[in-house]
CSV table of C-alpha atoms in Angstrom, one decimal:
chain,number,residue,atom,x,y,z
O,403,MET,CA,26.8,207.4,249.2
O,404,GLU,CA,28.2,208.7,246.3
O,405,ARG,CA,25.5,209.3,243.1
O,406,ILE,CA,26.6,210.0,239.8
O,407,ALA,CA,24.4,210.5,236.8
O,408,LEU,CA,25.9,210.5,233.1
O,409,ILE,CA,23.5,212.2,231.2
O,410,ASN,CA,23.1,213.2,227.7
O,411,GLY,CA,24.9,210.6,226.4
O,412,ARG,CA,24.2,207.2,223.9
O,413,VAL,CA,23.9,203.8,226.4
O,414,VAL,CA,24.6,200.4,224.8
O,415,ASP,CA,23.8,198.5,228.1
O,416,GLY,CA,25.2,195.5,227.0
O,417,THR,CA,21.6,192.7,226.9
O,418,GLY,CA,21.4,193.5,222.9
O,419,GLY,CA,18.6,195.9,222.9
O,420,PRO,CA,18.1,198.6,222.0
O,421,VAL,CA,20.5,201.6,222.1
O,422,LEU,CA,19.5,204.6,223.6
O,423,ASP,CA,20.3,208.1,222.5
O,424,SER,CA,20.3,211.2,224.8
O,425,ALA,CA,20.6,208.4,228.0
O,426,THR,CA,21.2,208.9,231.6
O,427,VAL,CA,22.8,205.8,233.8
O,428,ALA,CA,22.1,207.0,237.6
O,429,ILE,CA,24.5,205.5,239.8
O,430,GLU,CA,24.1,204.9,243.9
O,431,GLY,CA,27.6,203.9,245.5
O,432,SER,CA,28.7,200.9,244.2
O,433,THR,CA,25.6,200.1,241.8
O,434,VAL,CA,23.2,201.0,238.5
O,435,ALA,CA,20.3,203.1,240.2
O,436,GLY,CA,18.7,203.7,236.8
O,437,VAL,CA,19.1,203.8,233.0
O,438,GLY,CA,16.5,205.7,230.5
O,439,PRO,CA,16.0,208.8,228.3
O,440,THR,CA,17.5,212.4,230.0
O,441,GLU,CA,14.1,214.4,229.8
O,442,GLU,CA,12.3,211.5,232.3
O,443,SER,CA,14.9,211.0,234.4
O,444,VAL,CA,14.4,212.9,237.9
O,445,LEU,CA,17.8,213.2,239.7
O,446,PRO,CA,18.4,213.8,243.5
O,447,GLU,CA,19.7,217.5,244.2
O,448,ASP,CA,23.4,215.8,245.6
O,449,CYS,CA,24.1,214.1,243.0
O,450,LYS,CA,27.4,214.8,240.4
O,451,VAL,CA,26.0,215.2,236.6
O,452,ILE,CA,28.7,214.6,234.0
O,453,ASP,CA,27.5,215.9,230.8
O,454,ILE,CA,29.0,213.3,227.7
O,455,GLN,CA,26.9,214.3,224.8
O,456,GLY,CA,28.5,213.0,222.0
O,457,LYS,CA,29.9,210.2,223.6
O,458,THR,CA,28.7,206.5,224.4
O,459,VAL,CA,28.5,204.4,227.3
O,460,ILE,CA,29.2,200.8,227.1
O,461,PRO,CA,29.8,198.4,230.2
O,462,GLY,CA,33.1,197.8,231.6
O,463,LEU,CA,34.7,195.2,228.8
O,464,ILE,CA,35.5,191.8,230.5
O,465,ASP,CA,38.5,190.2,229.3
O,466,GLY,CA,37.5,186.4,229.9
O,467,HIS,CA,40.6,184.5,228.8
O,468,VAL,CA,44.1,186.4,229.8
O,469,HIS,CA,47.4,184.2,231.7
O,470,VAL,CA,47.8,187.4,233.9
O,471,THR,CA,51.2,185.2,235.4
O,472,SER,CA,52.4,182.2,233.7
O,473,MET,CA,51.3,178.5,234.3
O,474,PRO,CA,51.7,177.6,237.4
O,475,GLY,CA,53.8,174.7,237.0
O,476,LEU,CA,56.5,177.2,236.0
O,477,LEU,CA,56.8,179.3,238.8
O,478,ASP,CA,58.6,179.0,241.8
O,479,ALA,CA,58.0,180.8,245.1
O,480,LYS,CA,60.0,183.4,244.6
O,481,GLY,CA,58.8,183.8,240.5
O,482,LYS,CA,55.7,183.7,242.1
O,483,ILE,CA,56.0,186.3,244.5
O,484,GLU,CA,57.2,188.6,241.4
O,485,ALA,CA,54.6,187.6,239.4
O,486,GLN,CA,52.0,188.9,242.0
O,487,LEU,CA,53.6,192.3,241.9
O,488,ARG,CA,54.0,192.8,238.3
O,489,ALA,CA,50.3,191.2,237.7
O,490,SER,CA,49.4,194.0,240.3
O,491,GLU,CA,50.2,196.7,237.7
O,492,VAL,CA,49.0,195.3,234.6
O,493,LEU,CA,46.0,195.3,236.1
O,494,ARG,CA,46.0,198.9,236.6
O,495,GLU,CA,47.1,199.2,233.3
O,496,TYR,CA,43.2,197.1,232.4
O,497,LEU,CA,41.7,199.5,234.0
O,498,PHE,CA,42.7,202.4,232.1
O,499,TRP,CA,42.1,201.2,229.0
O,500,GLY,CA,38.2,200.4,229.6
O,501,THR,CA,38.8,196.6,230.7
O,502,THR,CA,36.9,196.3,234.4
O,503,THR,CA,37.4,192.9,234.6
O,504,ILE,CA,39.8,189.9,234.2
O,505,GLY,CA,39.6,185.7,233.6
O,506,HIS,CA,43.1,184.3,235.0
O,507,ALA,CA,43.2,181.4,233.2
O,508,GLY,CA,46.0,179.8,234.7
O,509,GLY,CA,45.6,180.6,238.5
O,510,CYS,CA,47.7,179.5,242.1
O,511,GLU,CA,47.0,180.2,245.3
O,512,GLU,CA,49.2,183.8,245.0
O,513,ASN,CA,46.7,185.3,242.8
O,514,LEU,CA,43.6,184.7,244.7
O,515,ILE,CA,45.6,186.5,247.5
O,516,LEU,CA,45.9,189.7,245.0
O,517,ARG,CA,42.1,188.7,243.8
O,518,ASP,CA,40.6,189.5,247.2
O,519,MET,CA,42.5,192.2,248.1
O,520,ILE,CA,41.8,194.1,244.9
O,521,GLU,CA,38.0,192.5,245.8
O,522,LYS,CA,38.5,194.2,249.8
O,523,GLY,CA,39.7,197.8,248.0
O,524,THR,CA,43.2,197.3,249.8
O,525,LEU,CA,44.3,197.6,246.4
O,526,LYS,CA,42.2,200.3,244.2
O,527,GLY,CA,42.6,201.6,240.7
O,528,ARG,CA,43.3,197.5,239.6
O,529,ALA,CA,40.4,195.8,237.1
O,530,ARG,CA,38.5,192.9,239.3
O,531,LEU,CA,40.5,189.6,239.0
O,532,ILE,CA,38.7,186.0,238.4
O,533,VAL,CA,40.5,183.5,238.9
O,534,SER,CA,40.8,179.8,237.2
O,535,GLY,CA,42.4,176.5,239.3
O,536,VAL,CA,44.0,174.7,236.6
O,537,VAL,CA,43.3,170.7,236.3
O,538,THR,CA,45.9,169.6,233.7
O,539,ALA,CA,46.9,166.2,232.6
O,540,THR,CA,50.9,165.0,233.6
O,541,GLY,CA,52.3,166.4,230.7
O,542,GLY,CA,49.4,168.5,229.3
O,543,HIS,CA,49.6,171.2,227.8
O,544,VAL,CA,48.9,173.6,230.9
O,545,ARG,CA,52.2,172.7,232.7
O,546,GLY,CA,51.8,172.3,236.5
O,547,GLU,CA,50.3,169.3,239.3
O,548,GLY,CA,49.3,166.8,237.0
O,549,ALA,CA,46.1,164.7,237.9
O,550,ASP,CA,45.0,161.7,235.8
O,551,GLY,CA,42.1,159.5,235.8
O,552,PRO,CA,38.5,160.5,237.3
O,553,TRP,CA,39.5,160.1,241.1
O,554,GLU,CA,42.7,161.9,240.2
O,555,ILE,CA,40.8,164.7,238.8
O,556,ARG,CA,37.9,164.8,241.1
O,557,LYS,CA,40.5,165.1,244.3
O,558,MET,CA,42.3,168.3,242.4
O,559,VAL,CA,38.5,170.0,241.6
O,560,ARG,CA,37.7,169.2,245.8
O,561,ARG,CA,40.8,171.1,246.6
O,562,MET,CA,40.6,173.9,243.9
O,563,ALA,CA,37.0,174.4,245.0
O,564,LEU,CA,38.2,174.8,248.5
O,565,ASP,CA,40.9,176.8,247.9
O,566,GLY,CA,37.9,178.9,246.5
O,567,MET,CA,39.1,179.0,242.5
O,568,ASP,CA,36.4,181.4,240.7
O,569,PHE,CA,36.1,178.1,237.9
O,570,ILE,CA,38.1,175.7,236.3
O,571,LYS,CA,40.0,175.6,233.2
O,572,THR,CA,41.4,172.3,231.7
O,573,CYS,CA,42.2,171.0,228.5
O,574,ALA,CA,41.0,168.4,225.4
O,575,THR,CA,44.0,169.3,223.3
O,576,GLY,CA,47.6,170.4,222.4
O,577,GLY,CA,47.9,174.3,221.4
O,578,PHE,CA,50.9,176.6,219.7
O,579,GLN,CA,53.0,176.7,222.9
O,580,TRP,CA,54.9,173.3,223.3
O,581,ALA,CA,56.8,172.1,219.9
O,582,HIS,CA,56.1,168.1,220.6
O,583,GLU,CA,52.3,169.0,221.1
O,584,GLY,CA,49.8,169.9,218.1
O,585,LEU,CA,46.6,171.6,217.9
O,586,GLY,CA,44.9,168.0,217.3
O,587,SER,CA,47.1,166.0,220.1
O,588,PRO,CA,44.9,164.8,222.7
O,589,ASP,CA,44.9,166.0,226.3
O,590,TYR,CA,42.3,164.5,228.7
O,591,SER,CA,40.1,161.7,227.8
O,592,LEU,CA,36.1,162.4,227.6
O,593,GLU,CA,36.0,160.1,230.9
O,594,GLU,CA,38.8,162.2,232.6
O,595,LEU,CA,36.8,165.6,231.1
O,596,GLU,CA,33.1,164.1,232.4
O,597,ALA,CA,35.7,163.8,236.1
O,598,VAL,CA,36.1,167.7,235.9
O,599,VAL,CA,32.9,168.4,234.7
O,600,ALA,CA,30.9,166.4,237.2
O,601,GLU,CA,33.1,167.6,240.0
O,602,ALA,CA,32.7,171.1,239.3
O,603,HIS,CA,29.4,171.4,238.5
O,604,MET,CA,28.6,170.1,242.2
O,605,ARG,CA,30.7,172.6,243.6
O,606,GLY,CA,29.1,175.4,241.6
O,607,ARG,CA,32.0,175.7,239.7
O,608,ARG,CA,31.7,176.6,235.7
O,609,VAL,CA,34.6,174.4,233.4
O,610,HIS,CA,36.6,176.2,231.0
O,611,VAL,CA,38.0,173.4,228.0
O,612,HIS,CA,41.6,174.5,225.9
O,613,ALA,CA,40.5,172.5,223.1
O,614,HIS,CA,41.2,173.7,219.1
O,615,ALA,CA,40.4,170.5,217.1
O,616,GLN,CA,39.1,166.9,216.6
O,617,PRO,CA,38.8,164.8,218.4
O,618,GLY,CA,39.1,166.5,221.6
O,619,ILE,CA,36.2,169.4,220.9
O,620,ARG,CA,34.1,166.4,220.6
O,621,ASN,CA,34.6,164.9,224.1
O,622,ALA,CA,34.8,168.3,225.3
O,623,ILE,CA,31.3,168.8,224.0
O,624,GLU,CA,30.2,165.3,225.4
O,625,ALA,CA,31.6,166.0,228.8
O,626,GLY,CA,29.6,169.2,229.2
O,627,CYS,CA,32.1,171.6,229.3
O,628,ASP,CA,30.5,175.2,230.2
O,629,VAL,CA,32.4,177.2,228.1
O,630,ILE,CA,34.9,176.2,224.7
O,631,LEU,CA,38.1,177.9,224.4
O,632,HIS,CA,39.8,178.9,221.3
O,633,GLY,CA,38.7,175.9,218.4
O,634,ALA,CA,41.3,177.5,215.5
O,635,ASN,CA,41.1,174.3,213.9
O,636,ILE,CA,37.3,173.9,214.9
O,637,ASP,CA,35.2,171.9,211.9
O,638,ALA,CA,31.4,172.3,211.0
O,639,SER,CA,30.0,168.9,213.5
O,640,ALA,CA,31.6,170.2,216.5
O,641,LEU,CA,29.9,173.9,215.7
O,642,GLU,CA,26.6,172.1,215.5
O,643,GLY,CA,27.5,170.3,218.7
O,644,ILE,CA,27.9,173.6,220.6
O,645,ALA,CA,25.1,174.9,219.4
O,646,ASP,CA,22.5,171.5,220.3
O,647,ARG,CA,24.5,171.6,223.8
O,648,GLY,CA,23.4,175.7,224.1
O,649,LEU,CA,27.9,176.2,225.3
O,650,ILE,CA,29.0,179.0,225.3
O,651,PHE,CA,32.5,179.5,222.4
O,652,MET,CA,35.4,181.8,223.4
O,653,PRO,CA,37.2,182.0,220.3
O,654,THR,CA,39.9,184.1,221.4
O,655,LEU,CA,40.7,185.2,217.4
O,656,TYR,CA,43.5,187.7,219.2
O,657,ILE,CA,45.9,184.5,219.4
O,658,THR,CA,46.3,183.5,215.7
O,659,SER,CA,46.3,187.6,214.4
O,660,GLU,CA,49.2,188.8,213.2
O,661,HIS,CA,49.3,191.0,216.7
O,662,ILE,CA,50.7,187.7,217.5
O,663,TRP,CA,52.6,186.0,215.1
O,664,GLY,CA,53.8,188.9,213.8
O,665,SER,CA,55.9,190.3,216.6
O,666,GLY,CA,59.3,188.2,215.4
O,667,ASN,CA,59.4,187.6,219.4
O,668,LEU,CA,57.8,183.3,218.7
O,669,PRO,CA,59.3,180.1,218.4
O,670,GLU,CA,59.5,179.3,214.6
O,671,HIS,CA,56.7,176.1,215.5
O,672,MET,CA,54.4,178.6,217.1
O,673,THR,CA,54.6,181.4,214.7
O,674,GLY,CA,53.8,178.6,212.0
O,675,ARG,CA,51.2,177.2,213.8
O,676,MET,CA,49.6,180.5,214.3
O,677,LYS,CA,49.9,181.8,210.5
O,678,ALA,CA,47.9,178.3,209.5
O,679,ALA,CA,45.4,178.7,212.0
O,680,TYR,CA,44.4,182.7,211.2
O,681,ARG,CA,41.7,181.0,208.6
O,682,PRO,CA,40.2,178.4,209.8
O,683,HIS,CA,40.2,180.1,213.3
O,684,ARG,CA,37.9,183.1,211.5
O,685,GLU,CA,35.7,181.3,209.3
O,686,GLY,CA,34.9,178.7,212.8
O,687,ALA,CA,33.8,182.3,214.7
O,688,ALA,CA,31.9,183.3,211.5
O,689,ARG,CA,30.3,180.3,211.1
O,690,ALA,CA,29.7,180.0,215.1
O,691,HIS,CA,28.0,183.5,214.7
O,692,GLU,CA,25.9,182.1,212.1
O,693,LEU,CA,24.9,179.8,214.0
O,694,GLY,CA,22.9,181.8,216.3
O,695,ILE,CA,25.8,180.1,219.3
O,696,THR,CA,26.8,182.4,222.4
O,697,MET,CA,29.9,184.1,221.9
O,698,ALA,CA,32.1,185.4,224.7
O,699,ALA,CA,35.6,187.1,224.2
O,700,GLY,CA,38.7,185.9,225.8
O,701,THR,CA,42.4,187.3,224.3
O,702,ASP,CA,44.7,184.5,225.5
O,703,GLY,CA,48.6,184.8,225.9
O,704,GLY,CA,50.1,187.1,228.2
O,705,PRO,CA,48.7,190.0,229.8
O,706,ARG,CA,48.3,192.6,226.7
O,707,PRO,CA,46.3,195.5,228.2
O,708,GLY,CA,44.2,197.0,225.9
O,709,ALA,CA,44.0,193.8,223.6
O,710,ILE,CA,40.2,192.6,224.2
O,711,MET,CA,40.0,196.2,222.1
O,712,HIS,CA,41.4,194.0,219.4
O,713,GLU,CA,39.1,191.2,219.9
O,714,LEU,CA,36.2,193.1,219.2
O,715,CYS,CA,37.4,194.0,216.2
O,716,GLU,CA,38.7,190.3,215.1
O,717,LEU,CA,34.4,189.3,216.1
O,718,VAL,CA,33.5,191.9,213.7
O,719,GLY,CA,35.6,191.2,211.0
O,720,CYS,CA,34.0,187.5,211.3
O,721,GLY,CA,30.2,188.7,210.8
O,722,LEU,CA,29.2,190.4,214.5
O,723,THR,CA,27.7,194.0,214.8
O,724,PRO,CA,29.3,196.1,216.2
O,725,GLN,CA,26.7,195.7,219.2
O,726,GLU,CA,27.1,192.0,219.4
O,727,ALA,CA,30.8,192.2,219.9
O,728,ILE,CA,30.1,194.5,223.0
O,729,VAL,CA,28.2,192.0,224.2
O,730,ALA,CA,30.1,189.4,223.9
O,731,ALA,CA,32.4,191.3,225.9
O,732,THR,CA,30.2,192.3,228.4
O,733,ARG,CA,26.9,190.3,229.2
O,734,ASN,CA,28.3,187.0,227.7
O,735,THR,CA,31.8,186.8,229.4
O,736,ALA,CA,30.4,187.6,232.6
O,737,GLU,CA,28.1,184.8,231.8
O,738,ALA,CA,30.9,182.4,230.9
O,739,LEU,CA,32.7,183.6,233.5
O,740,GLY,CA,29.9,182.5,236.4
O,741,ILE,CA,29.6,186.1,237.6
O,742,GLY,CA,26.4,187.3,235.0
O,743,GLU,CA,24.0,188.1,237.8
O,744,ARG,CA,26.1,191.3,239.2
O,745,LEU,CA,28.2,192.3,236.1
O,746,GLY,CA,28.0,192.4,232.4
O,747,THR,CA,24.8,194.6,232.0
O,748,LEU,CA,24.1,198.3,233.0
O,749,GLU,CA,20.9,197.1,234.5
O,750,PRO,CA,19.8,198.4,238.1
O,751,GLY,CA,21.1,196.5,240.5
O,752,LYS,CA,24.1,195.7,239.0
O,753,LEU,CA,27.6,196.5,239.5
O,754,ALA,CA,28.4,200.0,238.0
O,755,ASP,CA,31.1,199.0,236.2
O,756,CYS,CA,31.1,201.4,232.7
O,757,VAL,CA,33.2,202.9,230.3
O,758,VAL,CA,32.6,206.6,228.5
O,759,VAL,CA,34.0,206.8,224.8
O,760,ASP,CA,34.6,209.0,222.7
O,761,GLY,CA,32.7,208.1,219.5
O,762,ASP,CA,30.1,205.6,218.6
O,763,PRO,CA,31.9,202.3,218.6
O,764,LEU,CA,28.3,201.0,217.0
O,765,GLU,CA,29.3,203.0,213.8
O,766,ASP,CA,33.6,202.1,214.0
O,767,ILE,CA,34.3,199.4,216.4
O,768,SER,CA,37.9,200.6,216.1
O,769,VAL,CA,37.8,203.7,217.8
O,770,LEU,CA,38.1,201.1,221.2
O,771,THR,CA,41.4,200.7,219.9
O,772,SER,CA,42.7,204.1,220.5
O,773,ARG,CA,43.4,204.7,224.7
O,774,GLU,CA,42.6,208.3,223.5
O,775,SER,CA,38.9,207.6,223.2
O,776,ILE,CA,38.5,205.7,226.4
O,777,LEU,CA,37.6,209.4,228.3
O,778,MET,CA,36.4,207.7,231.3
O,779,VAL,CA,35.9,204.2,233.7
O,780,ILE,CA,34.0,203.6,236.4
O,781,LYS,CA,34.1,200.5,238.6
O,782,GLU,CA,31.7,199.6,241.5
O,783,GLY,CA,31.0,203.4,241.0
O,784,ARG,CA,34.5,204.9,241.9
O,785,VAL,CA,35.7,207.2,239.2
O,786,GLU,CA,38.9,205.1,238.2
O,787,VAL,CA,40.0,207.7,234.7
O,788,ASP,CA,38.6,210.6,234.2
O,789,ARG,CA,40.0,212.2,230.7
O,790,LEU,CA,37.1,214.7,230.6
O,791,THR,CA,39.5,216.8,232.9
O,792,GLU,CA,42.8,215.0,231.6
O,793,SER,CA,43.2,213.4,234.4
O,794,ASP,CA,44.2,209.8,235.5
O,795,ILE,CA,42.3,208.3,239.1
O,796,GLY,CA,43.4,205.8,241.1
């Protein structure tokens, strides 16, 4: 069993508790063995000691909403194979950026093969993949095999649970992508969303719901969806409902940022909607923070390694402190994905996913947006990236 000690660093453990200066993170095998002041830490003789004085350790970042491959309904058999090969390389790049876990928001059965190969170590040097099964209405926002009405929906959720999907993604409204829909266009009804939630919860799966505006957000809240996604045109009553029910809000501000609509690569209807949503989206996130809503972090759209760092900057721009933004992208997103018992914080017994940062992101969160600032990435106790010695591993 390999033992590693990161000593003399500043530690932000992801719990939201006090930051530790001149601290040690001790790792045994794949898990965290201890976190505490370096002067009080007793290390075994065979421990590999890495001095990171002047640097900061944070938990591995989690992007809770990425489309690693295209919507299932847009890919044929050949396309699905090609998509998994591309995704494998993208997940390598995510890891090099310090994003150790990805929540895939549009999964298919082939994604499960990729997930399991990474989990078993057959594919090394990749970010961990948590895969959603997509339950979608016929002609709805997400393109795939449609399920309409409570019993069709329940059957689809049952099949996805049997296949081994980690969580369920569904839709309450339209979105940016299709010209014929709008942010407030209805997708599933309240009755249908209630069926999704009831069946998913019976099978231990959380439900993430795409919801931009009323009345869809209200339906998603009343149905008890665990994670409300996006909310580009979210209003005060919806935010109060999320707060009252103790749900998680994952605003995915990156998707309405200039990084996306300023690219010049999108159809006019998408660019116009995203620009129009820029201000209300951020006002909604700021109000969510004021209400004490648990906020998680995701970026949406196609795979963009490093995008979660920009999402953290967006969250800070909406009033979160840098530490709160880091907690959003670690502990809170782990909870949103249903993996909080083993990931998301640097605590004894949890998997040792951590990132060593050059500088102090609590002083300036934007330091994370430079890949050169990501000096070391450890996933499950294995050093995957080590720029302290100018080398990439894995």
